[in-house]
Amino acid sequence: MYAEIDFTTIDTSQEPPQEEPARQYYFIAKCRQHVKHLEEKLGRRPTFFTQTFGCQMNARDSEKLTGILQAAGYEKASSEEADFVIYNTCTVRENANQRVYGRLGYLHSLKKRNPHMQIALCGCMMQEAHVVEKLQKSYFFVDLIFGTHNLYKFAELLDTTLESDRMVVDVWEKEHTIVEDLPCDRKYSFKSGVNIMFGCNNFCSYCIVPYVRGRERSRSPEAISEEIRQLVQNGVREVMLLGQNVNSYGKDLLPPVSFARLLEELQKIPNLARIRFMTSHPKDLSPELIQVMAKYPKICRHLHLPLQSGSSRILQKMNRRYDKEDYLALTEKIREAVPDISLTTDIIVGFPGETEEDFLETLDVVERVGYDTAFTFLYSRRTGTPAAAMPEQIPEDVAKDRFDRLLALVQEKGRARSGRFMGSIQEVLVEEKNAAKEGWLTGRMSQNLLVHFPGSAALIGELLPVRLTKCKGFYYIGEQVKCHYHQ
Ligand code: SAH
Ligand code: SF4
Ligand code: F3S
């Protein structure tokens, strides 16, 4: 187990071991020596800063990067004014890329002031050859570039970078087997993301993720369960199971295991209070999963079910493999089985060839399903995806107009729906001090709705009964219900 490793006993004068994770432990030990030398030179502890772009997968990966940097002896800084800065990038839409390029200029100016500063870039954007070419040509001040498939090797790459004065570039085209038991720094003590699978096999025609994250690979149920047991021992109450398409979990395992079976196993873990998961692809959502959700109260009353478009014609061009009727029937079945569920979704507007009629179909689904919230996106053309080569790309002003109309409807519907729990008592996981109001806390209901209520910071991480007294559109104001457990 990683927690039991004593890095001072690793002999770095020997050749590194070939097997993982022992090889990475060896390189952590080497990095510790480099960082120690740097500390002597600087007369202070060297610092690091990680910045994450993109989805929860990336956030989880960044916790692994942070874990390695801390194990190597760096101290966490609160801004980019640090000795080692790493950006974990996203490329799902063009604006995610632009933000990274924008920040790089700023990093360069910081590096001019701190000659010991090192800059690293990793994540999905780095899996694209044209990005790496551009960086090599015009961003010579970057010290390390690596991709998503070799993130497990970060300690080794860090060691190489600390020994080199040239840009280190290591990006793999293909995925690697899953390496367990590497260090990791969790952002919250009471809730945690847990990867259950990596990659995606769906190839939705607009999406870059399958190209930058590789094919689906599931972790074994034993490894997942063991990780969660450890987390619970360390105070975690809620886990979020992560995968690009959790409903196809386990199809690649021998013997195969369904996602519903996995949930059934995990909900048995004592003292684990809540299980969430993301993301569900409608085409693979099984009747078995709906039953399991209905049966076990530990499984949160929230389902994120990306629609993408309400037009069957566009859904086919998107390669989503369901149509409008399938989607509506599925949401009805879910609501029947789990009446208090909160449904949320992702929608893209302006996909190539989308007509006004297609768009009205999307609005129709939003009218009918009743989402609590929806993430709405303007279609972004991603190089290398089939949709990028499709004719009839939609002019920006048309897409923008549809986007605004969609957002208005989503908000109107969400606001009307969210009042449905008014006056009830709900179990809330207290997450943080309220940023706006002194002496107030913010917590989350099983349905993923936020509740603000007065209370002491000592309650952070606890599950409490809260009475919802006011609905403010997308969140509630509440008051703690005093009971003999929580005086
Ligand atoms: N695997 C998840 C989502 C991953 S990306 C799923 O299938 O639901 C998150 C969201 O980004 C997608 O649901 C989609 O709505 C949006 N998205 C992906 N590619 C996009 C693109 N090229 N342009 C605009 N939005 C996109
Ligand atoms: Fe992208 Fe589709 Fe895979 Fe989601 S399921 S990551 S949208 S290809
Ligand atoms: Fe972005 Fe990669 Fe996630 S492209 S959305 S960070 S899988």
XYZ file of C-alpha atoms and ligand atoms in Angstrom:
528
model
C 0.000 0.000 0.000
C 1.207 3.493 -0.843
C 0.492 4.787 2.688
C 3.063 2.361 4.083
C 5.933 3.329 1.784
C 9.030 4.785 3.448
C 10.822 6.680 0.681
C 14.029 7.003 2.687
C 14.554 3.247 2.406
C 14.474 3.256 -1.428
C 17.998 2.953 -2.835
C 18.108 5.331 -5.811
C 21.696 4.388 -6.687
C 20.240 1.136 -8.063
C 18.467 0.841 -11.422
C 14.733 1.649 -11.222
C 12.394 -1.353 -10.962
C 10.377 -2.212 -14.077
C 7.062 -3.034 -12.411
C 4.425 -0.461 -11.361
C 3.743 1.190 -9.004
C 7.180 0.327 -7.485
C 8.870 2.185 -10.352
C 6.994 5.387 -9.530
C 7.822 5.052 -5.807
C 11.487 4.896 -6.851
C 11.129 8.112 -8.845
C 9.292 9.847 -6.018
C 12.317 9.017 -3.849
C 14.595 10.559 -6.508
C 12.419 13.666 -6.833
C 12.620 14.112 -3.073
C 16.389 14.407 -3.364
C 16.151 17.000 -6.164
C 13.583 19.010 -4.227
C 15.777 18.867 -1.125
C 18.713 20.299 -3.103
C 16.490 23.009 -4.509
C 15.329 23.833 -0.995
C 18.944 24.260 0.126
C 19.638 26.513 -2.852
C 16.534 28.670 -2.373
C 16.676 28.764 1.411
C 12.951 27.889 1.533
C 10.612 25.014 0.624
C 9.945 24.910 -3.146
C 6.264 25.407 -3.972
C 3.819 24.074 -6.564
C 0.490 25.080 -8.058
C -1.952 22.955 -10.075
C -4.731 24.388 -12.205
C -7.448 22.143 -13.599
C -9.537 22.795 -16.696
C -12.417 20.577 -17.782
C -14.432 17.826 -16.190
C -14.433 15.869 -12.957
C -12.113 13.263 -14.468
C -9.504 15.950 -14.840
C -10.171 17.239 -11.322
C -9.577 13.726 -10.037
C -6.368 13.426 -12.105
C -5.151 16.697 -10.622
C -5.533 15.242 -7.136
C -3.107 12.541 -8.253
C -0.642 15.143 -9.579
C -0.898 17.051 -6.306
C -0.320 13.838 -4.360
C 2.932 13.194 -6.243
C 4.162 16.784 -5.879
C 3.518 16.676 -2.140
C 5.195 13.274 -1.826
C 8.187 14.783 -3.680
C 8.456 17.487 -1.005
C 6.886 20.519 -2.669
C 4.601 22.788 -0.676
C 1.238 23.897 -2.041
C 1.059 27.537 -3.167
C -2.153 29.489 -3.532
C -1.321 31.035 -6.906
C 0.840 30.570 -9.976
C 3.691 32.406 -8.243
C 5.265 29.027 -7.496
C 8.350 26.995 -8.425
C 6.424 24.266 -10.244
C 3.192 25.115 -12.048
C 1.155 22.470 -13.830
C -1.953 23.002 -15.975
C -4.178 19.962 -16.465
C -5.909 20.910 -19.695
C -9.234 20.214 -21.435
C -10.008 20.314 -25.138
C -13.703 19.463 -25.273
C -14.526 22.918 -26.661
C -12.318 25.517 -28.306
C -12.753 28.054 -25.488
C -11.129 25.573 -23.065
C -8.005 25.627 -25.271
C -8.020 29.389 -25.620
C -8.005 29.827 -21.867
C -4.826 27.765 -21.597
C -2.996 29.719 -24.302
C -4.140 32.918 -22.627
C -2.707 31.869 -19.255
C 0.611 30.753 -20.729
C 1.650 34.313 -21.520
C 1.161 35.197 -17.870
C 3.201 32.165 -16.759
C 6.022 33.275 -19.040
C 6.133 36.669 -17.324
C 6.320 34.958 -13.920
C 9.120 32.704 -15.106
C 11.195 35.701 -16.156
C 11.120 36.799 -12.509
C 11.772 33.335 -11.024
C 14.527 31.483 -12.919
C 13.828 28.312 -10.891
C 10.240 28.166 -12.019
C 9.173 25.136 -14.079
C 6.020 24.939 -16.165
C 4.243 21.696 -17.039
C 1.217 21.002 -19.241
C -0.746 17.780 -19.277
C -4.250 16.481 -19.907
C -6.528 16.137 -22.896
C -5.236 19.053 -24.982
C -1.762 17.514 -25.019
C -3.098 14.401 -26.763
C -3.567 16.503 -29.899
C -0.501 16.574 -32.151
C -1.225 20.078 -33.501
C -1.288 21.481 -29.967
C 2.070 19.963 -29.019
C 3.604 21.206 -32.281
C 2.419 24.729 -31.576
C 3.765 24.604 -28.024
C 7.147 23.298 -29.152
C 7.397 26.033 -31.752
C 6.151 29.067 -29.884
C 6.135 28.271 -26.174
C 9.771 27.286 -25.627
C 9.564 28.261 -21.931
C 7.394 25.212 -21.123
C 9.445 22.528 -19.339
C 7.257 19.426 -19.460
C 4.433 18.190 -21.689
C 2.678 14.862 -21.220
C -0.722 13.388 -22.000
C -3.560 11.493 -20.372
C -2.265 7.949 -20.976
C 0.992 8.325 -19.060
C -0.238 10.432 -16.150
C 0.536 7.507 -13.847
C 4.212 8.133 -14.747
C 4.199 11.712 -13.493
C 6.846 11.034 -10.805
C 9.215 9.661 -13.445
C 8.539 12.588 -15.792
C 9.044 15.058 -12.967
C 12.406 13.478 -12.193
C 13.466 13.782 -15.847
C 12.350 17.423 -15.913
C 14.221 18.267 -12.728
C 17.383 16.835 -14.298
C 16.959 18.447 -17.710
C 17.209 21.991 -19.001
C 15.336 21.192 -22.200
C 11.617 20.789 -22.832
C 10.570 17.220 -21.957
C 7.774 15.915 -24.180
C 6.194 12.510 -23.630
C 2.748 11.908 -25.133
C 1.462 8.399 -25.828
C -1.013 7.590 -28.543
C -2.459 4.585 -26.800
C -3.895 3.932 -23.372
C -1.942 1.939 -20.774
C -3.300 -0.562 -18.261
C -4.563 0.980 -15.023
C -1.910 1.532 -12.333
C -3.324 1.382 -8.794
C -1.958 2.666 -5.523
C -0.284 5.948 -6.365
C -0.339 8.906 -3.980
C -3.205 11.348 -4.184
C -4.295 14.493 -2.375
C -8.053 14.768 -1.878
C -9.650 18.190 -2.095
C -12.371 17.465 0.479
C -12.112 15.228 3.538
C -15.782 14.173 3.491
C -16.499 13.544 -0.196
C -14.471 12.184 -3.036
C -14.523 11.308 -6.716
C -13.619 7.704 -7.479
C -12.720 6.605 -10.993
C -14.517 3.446 -11.971
C -13.506 3.492 -15.616
C -11.380 5.448 -18.051
C -11.862 6.307 -21.720
C -14.866 6.210 -24.015
C -15.921 3.960 -26.920
C -18.905 5.934 -28.097
C -17.473 8.298 -30.672
C -20.309 10.792 -30.657
C -19.565 12.587 -33.911
C -18.891 16.010 -32.324
C -16.727 14.800 -29.450
C -12.955 14.727 -29.036
C -12.948 12.758 -25.756
C -12.573 9.235 -27.276
C -9.515 10.458 -29.198
C -7.784 11.995 -26.191
C -8.839 9.531 -23.492
C -8.576 6.223 -25.371
C -10.771 3.133 -25.157
C -12.907 2.114 -22.197
C -11.068 0.399 -19.360
C -12.855 -0.520 -16.140
C -11.232 -0.855 -12.757
C -11.967 -4.101 -10.948
C -14.882 -4.016 -8.474
C -12.408 -5.126 -5.774
C -10.058 -2.176 -6.390
C -12.982 0.284 -6.375
C -14.499 -1.186 -3.240
C -11.139 -1.228 -1.463
C -10.489 2.403 -2.352
C -13.911 3.447 -1.040
C -13.470 1.467 2.179
C -10.200 3.299 2.763
C -11.843 6.641 2.025
C -14.668 5.907 4.452
C -12.131 4.997 7.111
C -10.617 8.424 6.561
C -13.921 10.222 7.029
C -15.468 10.283 3.536
C -19.307 10.130 3.584
C -20.113 10.577 -0.099
C -18.464 9.230 -3.240
C -18.974 10.246 -6.850
C -18.259 7.342 -9.209
C -16.630 8.756 -12.328
C -16.609 7.602 -15.933
C -17.447 9.088 -19.344
C -20.202 6.522 -19.612
C -20.667 4.680 -16.324
C -23.503 2.602 -17.770
C -21.068 0.613 -19.852
C -18.904 -0.091 -16.785
C -17.524 -3.603 -16.542
C -18.260 -4.795 -20.081
C -14.518 -5.171 -20.622
C -13.911 -7.156 -17.415
C -13.587 -10.910 -17.227
C -16.141 -11.997 -16.186
C -18.164 -8.879 -17.082
C -19.827 -6.950 -14.213
C -22.729 -4.556 -14.758
C -22.829 -1.046 -13.330
C -26.016 -1.949 -11.449
C -24.211 -4.894 -9.785
C -21.294 -2.649 -8.859
C -23.660 -0.159 -7.208
C -25.349 -2.961 -5.295
C -21.988 -4.083 -3.948
C -20.785 -0.591 -3.063
C -23.918 0.418 -1.214
C -23.129 -2.346 1.298
C -20.027 -0.519 2.522
C -20.683 0.408 6.153
C -20.652 4.141 7.029
C -20.717 5.206 3.409
C -23.738 7.522 3.359
C -24.135 8.522 -0.282
C -23.196 7.346 -3.748
C -23.383 9.561 -6.826
C -22.238 8.818 -10.346
C -21.463 10.603 -13.612
C -22.093 10.389 -16.562
C -24.885 8.135 -17.796
C -25.341 7.619 -21.509
C -29.051 7.121 -22.259
C -28.417 4.293 -24.712
C -26.913 2.044 -22.012
C -29.122 2.872 -19.053
C -30.538 -0.514 -18.070
C -33.865 -1.356 -16.371
C -31.702 -3.126 -13.782
C -29.983 0.170 -12.940
C -33.329 1.937 -12.486
C -34.423 -0.813 -10.085
C -31.208 -0.546 -8.097
C -31.567 3.228 -7.847
C -35.132 2.860 -6.602
C -34.193 0.181 -4.086
C -31.216 1.667 -2.259
C -31.556 5.010 -0.491
C -27.774 5.501 -0.370
C -27.821 6.061 -4.118
C -28.488 9.755 -4.594
C -31.729 10.957 -6.138
C -29.937 12.582 -9.033
C -29.337 11.441 -12.569
C -27.317 13.401 -15.095
C -28.612 12.159 -18.427
C -27.153 14.078 -21.373
C -29.728 14.696 -24.091
C -27.469 16.627 -26.544
C -30.388 17.229 -28.912
C -34.134 16.623 -28.933
C -34.237 16.001 -32.674
C -34.048 12.340 -33.706
C -32.516 13.404 -37.014
C -29.694 15.309 -35.289
C -29.231 12.585 -32.668
C -28.561 10.170 -35.497
C -26.002 12.509 -37.043
C -24.455 12.857 -33.591
C -24.147 9.042 -33.399
C -25.936 8.976 -30.045
C -27.842 5.751 -30.792
C -31.185 6.746 -29.239
C -33.959 8.928 -30.576
C -36.295 11.492 -29.046
C -38.951 8.884 -28.204
C -36.424 6.502 -26.576
C -35.163 9.348 -24.428
C -38.611 10.510 -23.331
C -39.695 6.937 -22.567
C -36.559 6.405 -20.505
C -37.098 9.531 -18.394
C -40.701 8.503 -17.790
C -39.609 5.083 -16.565
C -37.074 6.674 -14.239
C -39.602 9.101 -12.795
C -42.066 6.294 -12.227
C -39.504 4.228 -10.325
C -37.836 7.114 -8.457
C -40.440 9.902 -8.195
C -38.292 12.333 -6.213
C -35.353 12.141 -8.630
C -33.677 15.241 -9.979
C -32.812 15.005 -13.663
C -30.108 17.177 -15.213
C -28.662 17.179 -18.706
C -26.205 18.478 -21.306
C -27.457 20.038 -24.531
C -25.551 21.215 -27.598
C -27.014 23.831 -29.933
C -25.795 24.621 -33.412
C -24.683 21.127 -34.416
C -24.032 21.045 -38.209
C -27.280 20.905 -40.151
C -29.488 21.779 -37.155
C -32.623 23.518 -38.481
C -35.102 25.654 -36.578
C -37.427 22.601 -36.526
C -34.681 20.440 -35.006
C -34.070 23.073 -32.399
C -37.776 23.266 -31.545
C -37.634 19.509 -30.857
C -34.929 20.202 -28.290
C -37.093 22.869 -26.641
C -39.970 20.374 -26.655
C -37.939 17.793 -24.714
C -36.893 20.456 -22.201
C -40.573 21.379 -21.767
C -41.583 17.793 -21.226
C -38.813 16.257 -19.101
C -38.565 18.900 -16.406
C -34.838 19.194 -15.694
C -33.619 20.776 -12.493
C -30.729 22.226 -14.471
C -29.167 21.776 -17.875
C -25.673 22.580 -19.082
C -26.044 24.207 -22.457
C -23.199 24.436 -24.969
C -22.632 26.094 -28.295
C -21.373 23.469 -30.712
C -17.602 23.735 -31.014
C -15.825 22.309 -34.045
C -13.142 19.838 -32.950
C -10.433 18.960 -35.460
C -10.443 15.264 -36.343
C -14.048 14.528 -35.342
C -16.565 13.496 -38.059
C -18.829 16.487 -37.319
C -16.001 18.937 -38.050
C -16.063 17.792 -41.689
C -19.862 17.935 -42.032
C -21.319 20.513 -44.388
C -23.838 23.087 -43.142
C -21.919 24.402 -40.149
C -24.334 26.757 -38.402
C -23.563 30.507 -38.493
C -22.566 31.871 -35.110
C -25.436 34.357 -34.810
C -28.057 31.654 -35.467
C -26.480 29.309 -32.915
C -26.161 32.105 -30.365
C -29.824 33.058 -30.761
C -30.883 29.449 -30.193
C -28.563 29.195 -27.234
C -30.191 32.209 -25.569
C -33.700 30.882 -26.164
C -32.748 27.465 -24.806
C -31.114 28.933 -21.721
C -34.180 31.066 -20.982
C -36.442 28.006 -21.130
C -34.073 25.858 -19.048
C -33.988 28.546 -16.358
C -37.713 29.103 -16.359
C -38.398 25.369 -16.031
C -35.686 24.846 -13.423
C -36.982 27.692 -11.295
C -40.532 26.380 -11.400
C -39.434 22.864 -10.511
C -36.998 23.558 -7.733
C -39.738 24.832 -5.420
C -41.155 21.338 -5.131
C -39.315 20.517 -1.904
C -40.379 23.703 -0.068
C -41.296 23.137 3.567
C -39.917 19.585 3.673
C -37.069 18.300 5.828
C -34.137 17.055 3.763
C -30.880 15.382 4.630
C -28.041 17.725 3.692
C -24.322 17.052 3.509
C -22.624 20.186 4.843
C -19.886 21.151 2.382
C -18.510 24.544 3.286
C -18.893 27.899 4.953
C -21.211 30.090 2.943
C -19.006 32.410 0.919
C -21.433 35.341 1.047
C -22.838 35.217 4.560
C -20.877 35.042 7.802
C -22.093 32.294 10.162
C -23.901 30.425 7.370
C -23.167 27.055 5.792
C -23.789 25.523 2.389
C -24.852 21.921 1.967
C -26.142 19.606 -0.718
C -29.286 17.513 -0.859
C -29.391 14.025 -2.298
C -30.937 15.645 -5.422
C -27.766 17.728 -5.762
C -29.653 20.935 -4.872
C -27.845 23.449 -2.678
C -29.162 24.645 0.687
C -27.827 27.611 2.658
C -28.539 27.734 6.383
C -27.119 29.213 9.595
C -24.685 26.983 11.458
C -21.187 26.545 12.767
C -18.214 25.537 10.612
C -17.691 22.564 12.937
C -20.578 20.891 11.096
C -18.728 20.725 7.769
C -18.692 17.132 6.545
C -21.799 16.107 8.516
C -25.150 14.911 7.247
C -27.921 16.925 8.881
C -31.691 17.254 8.650
C -32.545 20.722 7.355
C -35.995 22.248 6.898
C -36.314 24.121 3.602
C -37.924 27.453 4.389
C -37.371 29.515 1.238
C -36.762 28.684 -2.381
C -34.508 31.101 -4.227
C -34.872 29.727 -7.724
C -31.967 27.322 -7.940
C -31.193 26.908 -4.267
C -32.895 26.841 -0.900
C -32.607 28.696 2.375
C -33.160 26.438 5.338
C -32.798 25.911 9.049
C -31.270 23.043 10.900
C -33.772 20.712 12.517
C -32.544 20.150 16.038
C -32.695 16.553 17.111
C -30.960 14.729 19.920
C -28.072 13.734 17.618
C -27.239 17.269 16.539
C -27.668 19.688 19.401
N -19.293 11.539 -21.500
C -20.210 12.520 -21.190
C -19.831 13.950 -21.482
C -18.455 14.389 -21.729
S -18.197 15.989 -22.375
C -21.466 12.195 -21.935
O -21.495 11.503 -22.902
O -22.471 12.708 -21.539
C -19.401 16.969 -21.558
C -20.358 17.626 -22.468
O -19.695 18.511 -23.347
C -21.124 16.700 -23.400
O -22.201 16.077 -22.781
C -21.546 17.633 -24.491
O -22.800 18.206 -24.224
C -20.484 18.710 -24.485
N -19.642 18.641 -25.684
C -18.834 17.634 -26.056
N -18.251 17.930 -27.234
C -18.698 19.158 -27.610
C -18.472 20.003 -28.728
N -17.667 19.642 -29.717
N -19.108 21.203 -28.760
C -19.925 21.578 -27.758
N -20.182 20.824 -26.690
C -19.579 19.608 -26.604
Fe -17.993 12.273 -25.820
Fe -20.077 10.814 -26.429
Fe -18.033 9.689 -25.147
Fe -19.581 11.427 -23.896
S -20.203 9.441 -24.676
S -17.377 11.382 -23.887
S -20.116 12.874 -25.492
S -18.026 10.494 -27.221
Fe -12.216 18.010 -21.147
Fe -10.829 15.837 -21.200
Fe -12.821 16.047 -19.525
S -11.421 17.010 -22.952
S -14.218 17.421 -20.544
S -11.008 17.248 -19.508
S -12.160 14.203 -20.554
